[in-house]
XYZ file of C-alpha atoms in Angstrom:
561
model
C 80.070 -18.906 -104.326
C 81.562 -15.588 -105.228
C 80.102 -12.099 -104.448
C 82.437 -9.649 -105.484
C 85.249 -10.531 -107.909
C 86.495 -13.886 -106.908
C 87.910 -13.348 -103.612
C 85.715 -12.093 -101.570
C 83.484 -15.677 -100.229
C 80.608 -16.525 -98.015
C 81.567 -19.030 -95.496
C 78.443 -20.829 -94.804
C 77.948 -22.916 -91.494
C 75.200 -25.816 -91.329
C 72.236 -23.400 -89.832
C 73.031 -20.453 -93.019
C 70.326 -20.146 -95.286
C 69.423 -16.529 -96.422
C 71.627 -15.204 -98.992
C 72.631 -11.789 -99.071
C 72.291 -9.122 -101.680
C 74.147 -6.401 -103.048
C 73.232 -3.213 -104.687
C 75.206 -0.269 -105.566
C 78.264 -1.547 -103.592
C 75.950 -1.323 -100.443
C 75.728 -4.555 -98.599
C 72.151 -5.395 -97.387
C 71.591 -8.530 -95.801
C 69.120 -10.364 -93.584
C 70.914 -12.733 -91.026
C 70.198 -15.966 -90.447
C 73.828 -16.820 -89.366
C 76.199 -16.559 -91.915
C 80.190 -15.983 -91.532
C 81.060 -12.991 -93.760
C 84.669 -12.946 -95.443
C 87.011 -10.040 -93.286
C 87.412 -8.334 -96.792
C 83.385 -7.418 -96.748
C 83.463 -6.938 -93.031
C 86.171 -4.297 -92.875
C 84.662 -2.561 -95.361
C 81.283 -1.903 -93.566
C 80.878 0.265 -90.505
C 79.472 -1.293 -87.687
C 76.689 1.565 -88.005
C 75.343 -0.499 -90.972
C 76.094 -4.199 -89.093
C 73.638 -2.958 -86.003
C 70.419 -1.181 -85.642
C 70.503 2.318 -84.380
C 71.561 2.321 -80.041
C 68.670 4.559 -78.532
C 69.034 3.114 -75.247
C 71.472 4.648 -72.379
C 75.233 3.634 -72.195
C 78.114 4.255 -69.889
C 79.668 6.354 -71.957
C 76.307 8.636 -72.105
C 77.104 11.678 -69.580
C 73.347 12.188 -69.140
C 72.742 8.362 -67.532
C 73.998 7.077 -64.597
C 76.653 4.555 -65.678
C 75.523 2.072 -62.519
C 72.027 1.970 -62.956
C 70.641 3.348 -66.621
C 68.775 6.157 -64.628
C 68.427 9.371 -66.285
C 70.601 11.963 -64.086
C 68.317 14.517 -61.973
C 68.432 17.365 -59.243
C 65.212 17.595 -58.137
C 63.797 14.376 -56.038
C 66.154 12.782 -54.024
C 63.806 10.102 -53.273
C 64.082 9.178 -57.033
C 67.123 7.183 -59.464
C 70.026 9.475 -60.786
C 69.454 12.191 -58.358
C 72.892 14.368 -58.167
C 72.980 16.456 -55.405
C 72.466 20.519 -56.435
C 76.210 21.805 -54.837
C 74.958 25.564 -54.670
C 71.667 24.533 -52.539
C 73.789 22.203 -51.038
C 76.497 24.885 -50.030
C 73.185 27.564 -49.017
C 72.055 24.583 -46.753
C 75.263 24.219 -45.155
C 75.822 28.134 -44.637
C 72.737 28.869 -43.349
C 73.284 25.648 -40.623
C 76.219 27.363 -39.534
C 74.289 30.899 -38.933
C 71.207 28.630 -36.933
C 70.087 31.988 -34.547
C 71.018 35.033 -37.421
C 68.703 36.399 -39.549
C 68.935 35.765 -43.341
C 69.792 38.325 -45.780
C 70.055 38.676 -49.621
C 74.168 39.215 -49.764
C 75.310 36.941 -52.225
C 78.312 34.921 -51.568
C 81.829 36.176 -52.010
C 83.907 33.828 -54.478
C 86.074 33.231 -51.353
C 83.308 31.803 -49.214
C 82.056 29.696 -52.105
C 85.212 28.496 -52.135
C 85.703 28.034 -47.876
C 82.159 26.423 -48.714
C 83.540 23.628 -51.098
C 86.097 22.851 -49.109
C 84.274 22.057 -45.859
C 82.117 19.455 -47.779
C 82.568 15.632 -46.569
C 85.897 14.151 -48.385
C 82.901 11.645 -50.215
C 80.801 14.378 -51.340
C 83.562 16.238 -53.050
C 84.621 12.752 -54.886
C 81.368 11.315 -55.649
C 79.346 14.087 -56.794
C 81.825 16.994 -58.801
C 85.406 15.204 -59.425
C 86.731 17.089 -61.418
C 84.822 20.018 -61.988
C 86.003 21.037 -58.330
C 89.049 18.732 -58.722
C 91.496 21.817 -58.868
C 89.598 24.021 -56.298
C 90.035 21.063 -54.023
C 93.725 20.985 -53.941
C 94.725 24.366 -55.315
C 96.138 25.335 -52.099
C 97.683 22.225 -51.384
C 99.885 21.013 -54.526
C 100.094 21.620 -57.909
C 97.837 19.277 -60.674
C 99.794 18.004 -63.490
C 97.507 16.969 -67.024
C 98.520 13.435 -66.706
C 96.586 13.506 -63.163
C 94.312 15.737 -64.356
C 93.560 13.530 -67.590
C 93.278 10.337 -64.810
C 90.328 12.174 -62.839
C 88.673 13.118 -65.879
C 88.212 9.845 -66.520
C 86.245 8.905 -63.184
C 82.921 8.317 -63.399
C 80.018 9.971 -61.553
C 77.469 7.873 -60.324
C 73.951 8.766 -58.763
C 72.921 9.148 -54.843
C 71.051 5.972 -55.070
C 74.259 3.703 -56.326
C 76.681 5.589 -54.157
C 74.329 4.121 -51.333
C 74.130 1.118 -52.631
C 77.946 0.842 -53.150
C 79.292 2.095 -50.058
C 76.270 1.961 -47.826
C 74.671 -1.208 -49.021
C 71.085 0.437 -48.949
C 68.793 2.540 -51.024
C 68.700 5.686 -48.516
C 71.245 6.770 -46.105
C 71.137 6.581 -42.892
C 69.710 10.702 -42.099
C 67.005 9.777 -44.575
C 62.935 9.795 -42.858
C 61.910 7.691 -45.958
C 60.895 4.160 -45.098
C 63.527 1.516 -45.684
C 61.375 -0.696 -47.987
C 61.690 1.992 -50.575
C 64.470 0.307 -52.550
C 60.709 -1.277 -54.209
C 60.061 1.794 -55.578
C 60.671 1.865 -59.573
C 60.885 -1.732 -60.298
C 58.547 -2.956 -62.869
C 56.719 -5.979 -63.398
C 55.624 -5.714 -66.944
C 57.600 -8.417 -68.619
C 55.900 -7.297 -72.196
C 59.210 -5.031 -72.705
C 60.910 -7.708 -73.892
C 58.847 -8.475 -76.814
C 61.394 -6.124 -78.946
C 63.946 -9.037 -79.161
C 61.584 -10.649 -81.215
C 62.564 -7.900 -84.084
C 66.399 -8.592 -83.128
C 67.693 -10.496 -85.418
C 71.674 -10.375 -84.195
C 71.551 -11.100 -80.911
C 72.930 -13.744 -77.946
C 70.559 -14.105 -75.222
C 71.640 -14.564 -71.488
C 68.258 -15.557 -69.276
C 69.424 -15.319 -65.592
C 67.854 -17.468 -63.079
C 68.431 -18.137 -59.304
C 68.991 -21.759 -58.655
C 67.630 -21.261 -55.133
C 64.775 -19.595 -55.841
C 63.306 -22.196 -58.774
C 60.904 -21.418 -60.183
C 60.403 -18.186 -58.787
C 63.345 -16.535 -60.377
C 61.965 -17.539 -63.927
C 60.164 -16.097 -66.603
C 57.302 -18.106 -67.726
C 56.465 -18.747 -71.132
C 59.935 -16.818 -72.014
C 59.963 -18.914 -75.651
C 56.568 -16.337 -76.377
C 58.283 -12.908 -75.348
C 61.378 -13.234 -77.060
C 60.583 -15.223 -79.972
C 63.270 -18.167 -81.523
C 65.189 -16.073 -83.469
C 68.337 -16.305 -81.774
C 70.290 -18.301 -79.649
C 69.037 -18.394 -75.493
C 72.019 -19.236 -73.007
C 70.392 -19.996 -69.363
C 72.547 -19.545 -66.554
C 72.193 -21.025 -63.477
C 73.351 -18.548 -61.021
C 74.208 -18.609 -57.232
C 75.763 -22.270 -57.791
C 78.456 -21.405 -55.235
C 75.309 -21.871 -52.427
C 74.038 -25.140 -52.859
C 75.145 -27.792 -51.132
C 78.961 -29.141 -52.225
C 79.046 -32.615 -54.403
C 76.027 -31.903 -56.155
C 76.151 -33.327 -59.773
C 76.060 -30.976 -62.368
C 74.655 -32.956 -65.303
C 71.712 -33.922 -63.183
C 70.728 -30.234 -62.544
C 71.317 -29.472 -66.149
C 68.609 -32.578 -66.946
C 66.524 -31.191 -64.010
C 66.596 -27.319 -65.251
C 65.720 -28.327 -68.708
C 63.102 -30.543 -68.234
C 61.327 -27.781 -65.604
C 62.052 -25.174 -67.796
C 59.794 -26.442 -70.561
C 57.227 -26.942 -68.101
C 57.143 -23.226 -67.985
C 57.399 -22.443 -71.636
C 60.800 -22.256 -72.249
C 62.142 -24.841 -74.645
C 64.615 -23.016 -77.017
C 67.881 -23.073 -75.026
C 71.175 -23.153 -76.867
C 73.016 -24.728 -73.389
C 72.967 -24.738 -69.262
C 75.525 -23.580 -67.245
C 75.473 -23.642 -63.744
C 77.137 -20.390 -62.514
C 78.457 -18.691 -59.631
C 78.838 -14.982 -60.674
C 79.904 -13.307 -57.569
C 82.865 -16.106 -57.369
C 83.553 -16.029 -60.860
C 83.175 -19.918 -60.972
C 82.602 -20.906 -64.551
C 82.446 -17.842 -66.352
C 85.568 -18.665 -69.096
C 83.175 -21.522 -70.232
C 80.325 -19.444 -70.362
C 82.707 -17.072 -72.483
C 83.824 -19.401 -74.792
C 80.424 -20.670 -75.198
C 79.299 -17.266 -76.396
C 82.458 -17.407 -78.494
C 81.577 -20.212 -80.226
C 78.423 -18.957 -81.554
C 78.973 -15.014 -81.825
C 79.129 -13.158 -84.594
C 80.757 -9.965 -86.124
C 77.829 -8.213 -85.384
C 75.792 -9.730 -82.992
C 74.814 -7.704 -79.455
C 74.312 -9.634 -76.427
C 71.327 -9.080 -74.116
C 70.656 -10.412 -70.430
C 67.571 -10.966 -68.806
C 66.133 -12.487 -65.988
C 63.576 -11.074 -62.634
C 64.806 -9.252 -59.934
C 67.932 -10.331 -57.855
C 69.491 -12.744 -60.170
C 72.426 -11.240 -60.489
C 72.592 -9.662 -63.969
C 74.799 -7.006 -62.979
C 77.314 -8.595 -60.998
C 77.387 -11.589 -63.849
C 78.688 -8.085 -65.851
C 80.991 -7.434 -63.278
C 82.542 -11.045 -63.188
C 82.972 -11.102 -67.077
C 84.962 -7.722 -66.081
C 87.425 -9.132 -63.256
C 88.023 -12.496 -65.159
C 89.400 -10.740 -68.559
C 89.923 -6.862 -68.463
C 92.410 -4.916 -66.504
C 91.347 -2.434 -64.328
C 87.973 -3.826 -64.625
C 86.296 -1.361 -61.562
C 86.716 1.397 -64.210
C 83.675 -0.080 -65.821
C 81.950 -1.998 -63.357
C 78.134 -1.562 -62.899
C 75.860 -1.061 -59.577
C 74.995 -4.639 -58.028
C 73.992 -5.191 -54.661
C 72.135 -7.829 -52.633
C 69.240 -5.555 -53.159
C 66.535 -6.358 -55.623
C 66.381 -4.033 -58.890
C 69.357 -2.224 -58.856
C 69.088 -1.822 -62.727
C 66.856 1.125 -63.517
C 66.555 0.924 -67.353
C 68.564 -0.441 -70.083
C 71.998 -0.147 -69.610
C 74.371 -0.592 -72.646
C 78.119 -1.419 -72.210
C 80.527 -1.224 -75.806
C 81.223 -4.944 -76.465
C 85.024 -3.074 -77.091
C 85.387 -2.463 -73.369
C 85.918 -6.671 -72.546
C 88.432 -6.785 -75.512
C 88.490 -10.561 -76.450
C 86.550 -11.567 -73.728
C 83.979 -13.326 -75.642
C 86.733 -14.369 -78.186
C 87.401 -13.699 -81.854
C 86.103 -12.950 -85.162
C 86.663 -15.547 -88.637
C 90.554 -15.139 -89.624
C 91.779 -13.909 -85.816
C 89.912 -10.805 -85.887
C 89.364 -9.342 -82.500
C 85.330 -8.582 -81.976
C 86.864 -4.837 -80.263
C 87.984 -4.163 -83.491
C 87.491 -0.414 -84.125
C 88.642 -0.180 -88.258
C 88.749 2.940 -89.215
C 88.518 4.554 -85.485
C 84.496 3.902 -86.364
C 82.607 4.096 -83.486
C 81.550 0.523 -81.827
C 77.954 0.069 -81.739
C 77.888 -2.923 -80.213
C 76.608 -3.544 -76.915
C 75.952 -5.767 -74.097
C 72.931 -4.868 -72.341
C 71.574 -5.158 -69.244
C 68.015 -5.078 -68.675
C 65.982 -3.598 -65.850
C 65.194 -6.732 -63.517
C 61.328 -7.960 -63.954
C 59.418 -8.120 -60.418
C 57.676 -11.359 -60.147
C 55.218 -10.359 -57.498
C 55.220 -13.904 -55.817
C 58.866 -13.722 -55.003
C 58.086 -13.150 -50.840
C 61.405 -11.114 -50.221
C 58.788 -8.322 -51.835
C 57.281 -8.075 -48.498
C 60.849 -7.372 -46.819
C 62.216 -3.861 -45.913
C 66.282 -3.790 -46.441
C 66.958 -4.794 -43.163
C 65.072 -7.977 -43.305
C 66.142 -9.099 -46.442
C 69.725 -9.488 -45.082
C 67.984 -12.314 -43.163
C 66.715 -14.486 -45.489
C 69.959 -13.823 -48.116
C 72.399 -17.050 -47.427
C 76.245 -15.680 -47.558
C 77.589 -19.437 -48.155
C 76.831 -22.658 -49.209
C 73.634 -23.529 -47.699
C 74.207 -26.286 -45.365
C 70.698 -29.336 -45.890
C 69.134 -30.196 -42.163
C 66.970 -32.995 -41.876
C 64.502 -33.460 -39.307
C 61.996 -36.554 -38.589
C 58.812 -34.856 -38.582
C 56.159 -36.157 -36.748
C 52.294 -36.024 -37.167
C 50.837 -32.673 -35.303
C 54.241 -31.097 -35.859
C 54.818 -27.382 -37.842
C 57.863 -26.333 -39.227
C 58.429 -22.410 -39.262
C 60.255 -20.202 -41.588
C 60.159 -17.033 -39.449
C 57.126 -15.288 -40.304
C 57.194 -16.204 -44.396
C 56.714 -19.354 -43.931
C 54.976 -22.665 -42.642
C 54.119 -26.118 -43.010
C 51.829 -28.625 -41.126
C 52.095 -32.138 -40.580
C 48.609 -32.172 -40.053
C 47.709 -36.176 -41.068
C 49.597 -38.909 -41.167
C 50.412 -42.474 -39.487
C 53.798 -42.209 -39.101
C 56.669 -39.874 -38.305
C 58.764 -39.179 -41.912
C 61.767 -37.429 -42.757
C 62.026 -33.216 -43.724
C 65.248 -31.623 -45.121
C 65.496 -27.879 -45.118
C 67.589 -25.770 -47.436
C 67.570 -21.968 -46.531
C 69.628 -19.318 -45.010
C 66.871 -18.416 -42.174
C 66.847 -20.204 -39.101
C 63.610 -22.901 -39.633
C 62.276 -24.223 -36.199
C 59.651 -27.220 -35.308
C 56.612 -27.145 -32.712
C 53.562 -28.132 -32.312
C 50.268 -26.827 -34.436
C 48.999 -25.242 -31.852
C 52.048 -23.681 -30.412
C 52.590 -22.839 -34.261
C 48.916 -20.637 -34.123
C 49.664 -18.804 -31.004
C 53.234 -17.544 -32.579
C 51.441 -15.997 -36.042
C 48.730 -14.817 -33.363
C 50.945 -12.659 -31.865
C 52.640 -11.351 -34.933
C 49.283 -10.767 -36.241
C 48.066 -8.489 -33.447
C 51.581 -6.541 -33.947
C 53.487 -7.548 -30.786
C 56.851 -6.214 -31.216
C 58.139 -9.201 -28.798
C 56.842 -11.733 -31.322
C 58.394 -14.815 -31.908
C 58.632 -15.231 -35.686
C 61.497 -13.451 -37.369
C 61.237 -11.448 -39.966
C 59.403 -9.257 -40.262
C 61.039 -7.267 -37.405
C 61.055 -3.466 -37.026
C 58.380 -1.465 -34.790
C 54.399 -1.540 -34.344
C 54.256 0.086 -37.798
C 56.192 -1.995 -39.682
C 54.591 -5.348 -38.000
C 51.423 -3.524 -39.433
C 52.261 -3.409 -42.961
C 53.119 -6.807 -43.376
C 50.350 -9.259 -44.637
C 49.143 -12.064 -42.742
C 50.345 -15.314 -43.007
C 47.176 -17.667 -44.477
C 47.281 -21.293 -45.997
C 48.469 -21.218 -49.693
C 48.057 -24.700 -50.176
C 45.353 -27.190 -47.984
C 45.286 -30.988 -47.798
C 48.678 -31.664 -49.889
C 48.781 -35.175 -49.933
C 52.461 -36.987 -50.390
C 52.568 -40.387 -51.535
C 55.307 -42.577 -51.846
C 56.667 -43.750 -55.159
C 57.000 -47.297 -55.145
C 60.102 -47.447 -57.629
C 62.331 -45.120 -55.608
C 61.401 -45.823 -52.364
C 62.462 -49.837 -53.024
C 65.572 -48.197 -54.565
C 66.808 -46.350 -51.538
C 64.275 -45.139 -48.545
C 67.279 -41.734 -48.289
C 66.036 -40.196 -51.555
C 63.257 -37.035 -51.388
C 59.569 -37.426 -53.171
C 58.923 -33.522 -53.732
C 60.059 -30.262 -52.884
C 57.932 -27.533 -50.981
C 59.394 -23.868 -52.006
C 58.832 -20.864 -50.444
C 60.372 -18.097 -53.699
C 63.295 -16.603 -52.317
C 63.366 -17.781 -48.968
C 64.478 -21.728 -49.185
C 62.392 -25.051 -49.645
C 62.412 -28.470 -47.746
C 61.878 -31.703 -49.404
C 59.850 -34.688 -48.114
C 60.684 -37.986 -47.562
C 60.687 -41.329 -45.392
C 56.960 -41.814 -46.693
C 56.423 -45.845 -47.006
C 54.913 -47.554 -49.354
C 51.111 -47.776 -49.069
C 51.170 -44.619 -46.672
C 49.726 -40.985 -46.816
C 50.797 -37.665 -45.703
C 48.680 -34.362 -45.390
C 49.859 -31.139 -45.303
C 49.032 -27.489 -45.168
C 51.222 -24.445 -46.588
C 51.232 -21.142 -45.299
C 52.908 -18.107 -46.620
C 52.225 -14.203 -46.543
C 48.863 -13.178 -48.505
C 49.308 -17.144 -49.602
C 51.912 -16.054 -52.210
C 55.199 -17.941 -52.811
C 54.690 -21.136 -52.537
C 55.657 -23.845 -55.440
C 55.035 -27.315 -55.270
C 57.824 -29.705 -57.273
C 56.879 -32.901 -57.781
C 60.956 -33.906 -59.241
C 63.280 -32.786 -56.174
C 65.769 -30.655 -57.150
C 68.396 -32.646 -54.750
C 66.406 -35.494 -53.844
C 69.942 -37.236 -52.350
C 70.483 -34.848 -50.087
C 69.995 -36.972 -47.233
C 72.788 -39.136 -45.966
C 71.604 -40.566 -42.745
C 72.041 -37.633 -39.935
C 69.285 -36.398 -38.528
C 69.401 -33.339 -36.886
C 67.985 -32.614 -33.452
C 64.835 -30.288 -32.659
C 66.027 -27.359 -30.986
């Protein structure tokens, strides 16, 4: 099949359909995946291979290049705020002068200067490096261009990633704002998506948290983004489940749940670990495998996923000097403001090669690379309980390692506490069965009624309370919603086939989103057990009938502290 003379040919894989056309030596075409020969590709731009880019990049001076935020002086309370130096430098003067009168002398060039100088080391970097580069060392050496061209190249970032970079909070520590604010400018409209319906060359990265299933998922995700192009769902946070867990039985697991909730067209599963950089050349060769000259790649996902810092590890596994381009992440939900492109030419071959060894950062032509991967503003899904947490307490209920299973018997009248987001009673049954925990907080057992009397006292605000988090003063205990029953009279009963099988292996799992989930087992055959579930405002809570590790027990039962 010959389009222009009889050299230049259409490679066509097993899923390429649409033919192009051609008129006036201007290649049109509508994509549904065909391999173009290099002759045709290296004579089109890549202006004409990809819609026009009206969305923020890093290379766009007027975004923040952490977050997507739009850069602005006037609310500090708000994303991209740079600090104003010259009311900066009038604040600082008129500190200094606390018991003079003010007066309308303008500063003297010098004093501007003394000004500058006396600013925090941090200040002076973050905020104006190079503007004020050679003011800040004129008296001390001499700037040559090359060092000169090196700070030029150093990117300025706003207040609220500097904080979250170096501080590992929204606000600093002098702000009077409250210390739940990092909620502030997260959305939970997930309708924004709908535009990759229209994309027609495009990979797909949906994000998920493998502790926090199915809370960390998009429902009915096939609906939003259409079928059009091929969906990649990554598994993320691998590195804290329990070790030995087998791989192709989460994969069969993730799929099966995931159509449950509307999402059936997935190209593969990986199971990743982002922040360890454990499988991320597989993910990248997957996404070589099925990229194109001119495809974009988008990732999605909710909140605290880890979307950014899966942009960070494709960085440290395959470019050098990767910090120059890394983006904000943080333990913190929604660090992404808006859209935030990065040029596909920035991770070189990362995500492999074009037909005939053609690199996909190949700039013919010195045409500009429109090309992107993009990451998208996390979605909030409002039943995700680490909503209710200020920054502080969120550093509770967010494991560091692998989270380590504990298995308790748990015995009829007994009421297992996760701090104060969540609960579970043993409220009927004959006999005692078996509970294993996974979660980072610190789960305890008592009795019902000793259960009551702790959310009593965190209900009427007692600062000495018990149940931790929430934690903070009177205030802060106010603010927080009361704990009620999400779910009454859950009755577990054992399955026959499994429990003949093995009596170690779990029936369901009880999940609290983004604080941990236990799994029930040890019920015999013929028997019933009743429960009740409690979380915050009744939010949270997921029942799933298939365990997600239902071998997690191995015999040791853990004592009742």
């Amino acid at each position: 099949m010959n389009l222009v003379k009889n050299h230049n040919k259409i490679f066509r894989s097993k899923c390429f359909y649409v033919l192009p056309t051609i008129n006036n030596n201007s290649y049109h075409f509508i994509r549904k995946r065909y391999f173009y020969s290099t002759t045709i590709l290296n004579n089109l731009s890549t202006k004409q291979l990809s819609s026009d880019i009206s969305i923020p990049t890093i290379e766009n001076k007027d975004y923040c290049p952490g977050c997507g935020a739009k850069f602005q002086n006037e609310d500090s309370s708000k994303p991209g705020y740079l600090i104003n130096l010259s009311s900066f430098i009038t604040c600082s003067s008129t500190n200094k002068k606390n018991n003079e009168k003010s007066n309308d002398k303008k500063m003297s060039k010098e004093e501007i200067e003394d000004a500058i100088n006396n600013l925090p080391e941090d200040i002076k970097k973050l905020m104006y490096p190079f503007k004020y580069s050679s003011t800040f060392t004129r008296k001390e050496t001499k700037i040559d261009d090359s060092n000169l061209k090196e700070r030029e190249k150093e990117r300025i970032f706003c207040q609220r990633c500097y904080n979250l970079k170096y501080h590992n909070k929204i606000k600093s520590s002098s702000s009077s704002s409250s210390s739940s604010s990092w909620q502030e400018n997260l959305t939970m409209d997930k309708s924004f998506l709908n535009f990759l319906q229209k994309k027609k060359n495009s990979i797909i990265l949906t994000i998920i948290d493998i502790i926090d299933f199915p809370g960390s998922l998009i429902k009915n995700l096939d609906n939003l983004i259409g079928k059009n192009n091929p969906n990649i769902l990554i598994a993320n946070k691998i590195d804290l489940l329990p070790k030995n867990f087998d791989e192709d039985m989460i994969k069969i697991w993730l799929k099966n749940s995931c159509s449950e909730y509307g999402i059936k067209n997935i190209h593969k599963i990986f199971l990743c670990s982002a922040k360890k950089n454990w499988m991320i050349k597989d993910l990248c060769n997957e996404i070589s495998k099925i990229k194109y000259y001119n495809d974009n790649i988008y990732l999605i996902g909710n909140t605290n996923v880890g979307k950014s810092e899966l942009i960070n590890s494709f960085l440290r596994t395959y470019v050098h000097n990767s910090k120059k381009y890394e983006v904000t992440s943080s333990h913190i939900p929604g660090t992404t403001i808006n859209m935030l492109g990065l040029p596909l030419n920035i991770f070189g071959d990362t995500f492999g090669k074009s037909i005939k060894g053609m690199l996909f950062n190949n700039n013919n032509n010195n045409q500009e690379d429109h090309r992107f991967l993009f990451d998208t503003p996390g979605i909030v899904n409002e039943n995700q309980l680490f909503h209710f947490l200020d920054q502080e307490e969120l550093k509770m209920i967010i494991p560091q390692k692998s989270i380590r299973p504990l298995t308790y018997v748990f015995k009829p009248g007994k009421s297992l506490l996760f701090g104060g987001l969540g609960r579970i009673d043993y409220k009927m049954g004959e006999k005692p069965i078996r509970i294993t925990v996974f979660s980072g907080l610190d789960s305890h057992i008592t009795s019902i009624e000793k259960a009551d009397k702790f959310y009593k006292q965190l209900s009427s605000n007692e600062q000495n309370h018990f149940l931790k988090p929430p934690i903070g003063s009177i205030e802060r205990l106010k603010k927080f919603p009361e704990i009620i029953k999400s779910i009454k009279d859950l009755k577990v009963v054992s399955n026959e086939e499994l429990y003949i099988k093995t009596k170690k292996v779990s029936i369901l799992d009880i999940v609290w989103s983004g604080v941990g989930w236990c799994s029930i087992g040890g019920v015999k055959i013929g028997e019933t057990a009743i429960f009740d579930v409690w979380s915050p405002d009744g939010k949270g809570v997921y029942v799933r009938n298939v365990p997600l590790l239902p071998y997690e027990f191995h015999g040791k039962i853990e004592k009742i502290k």
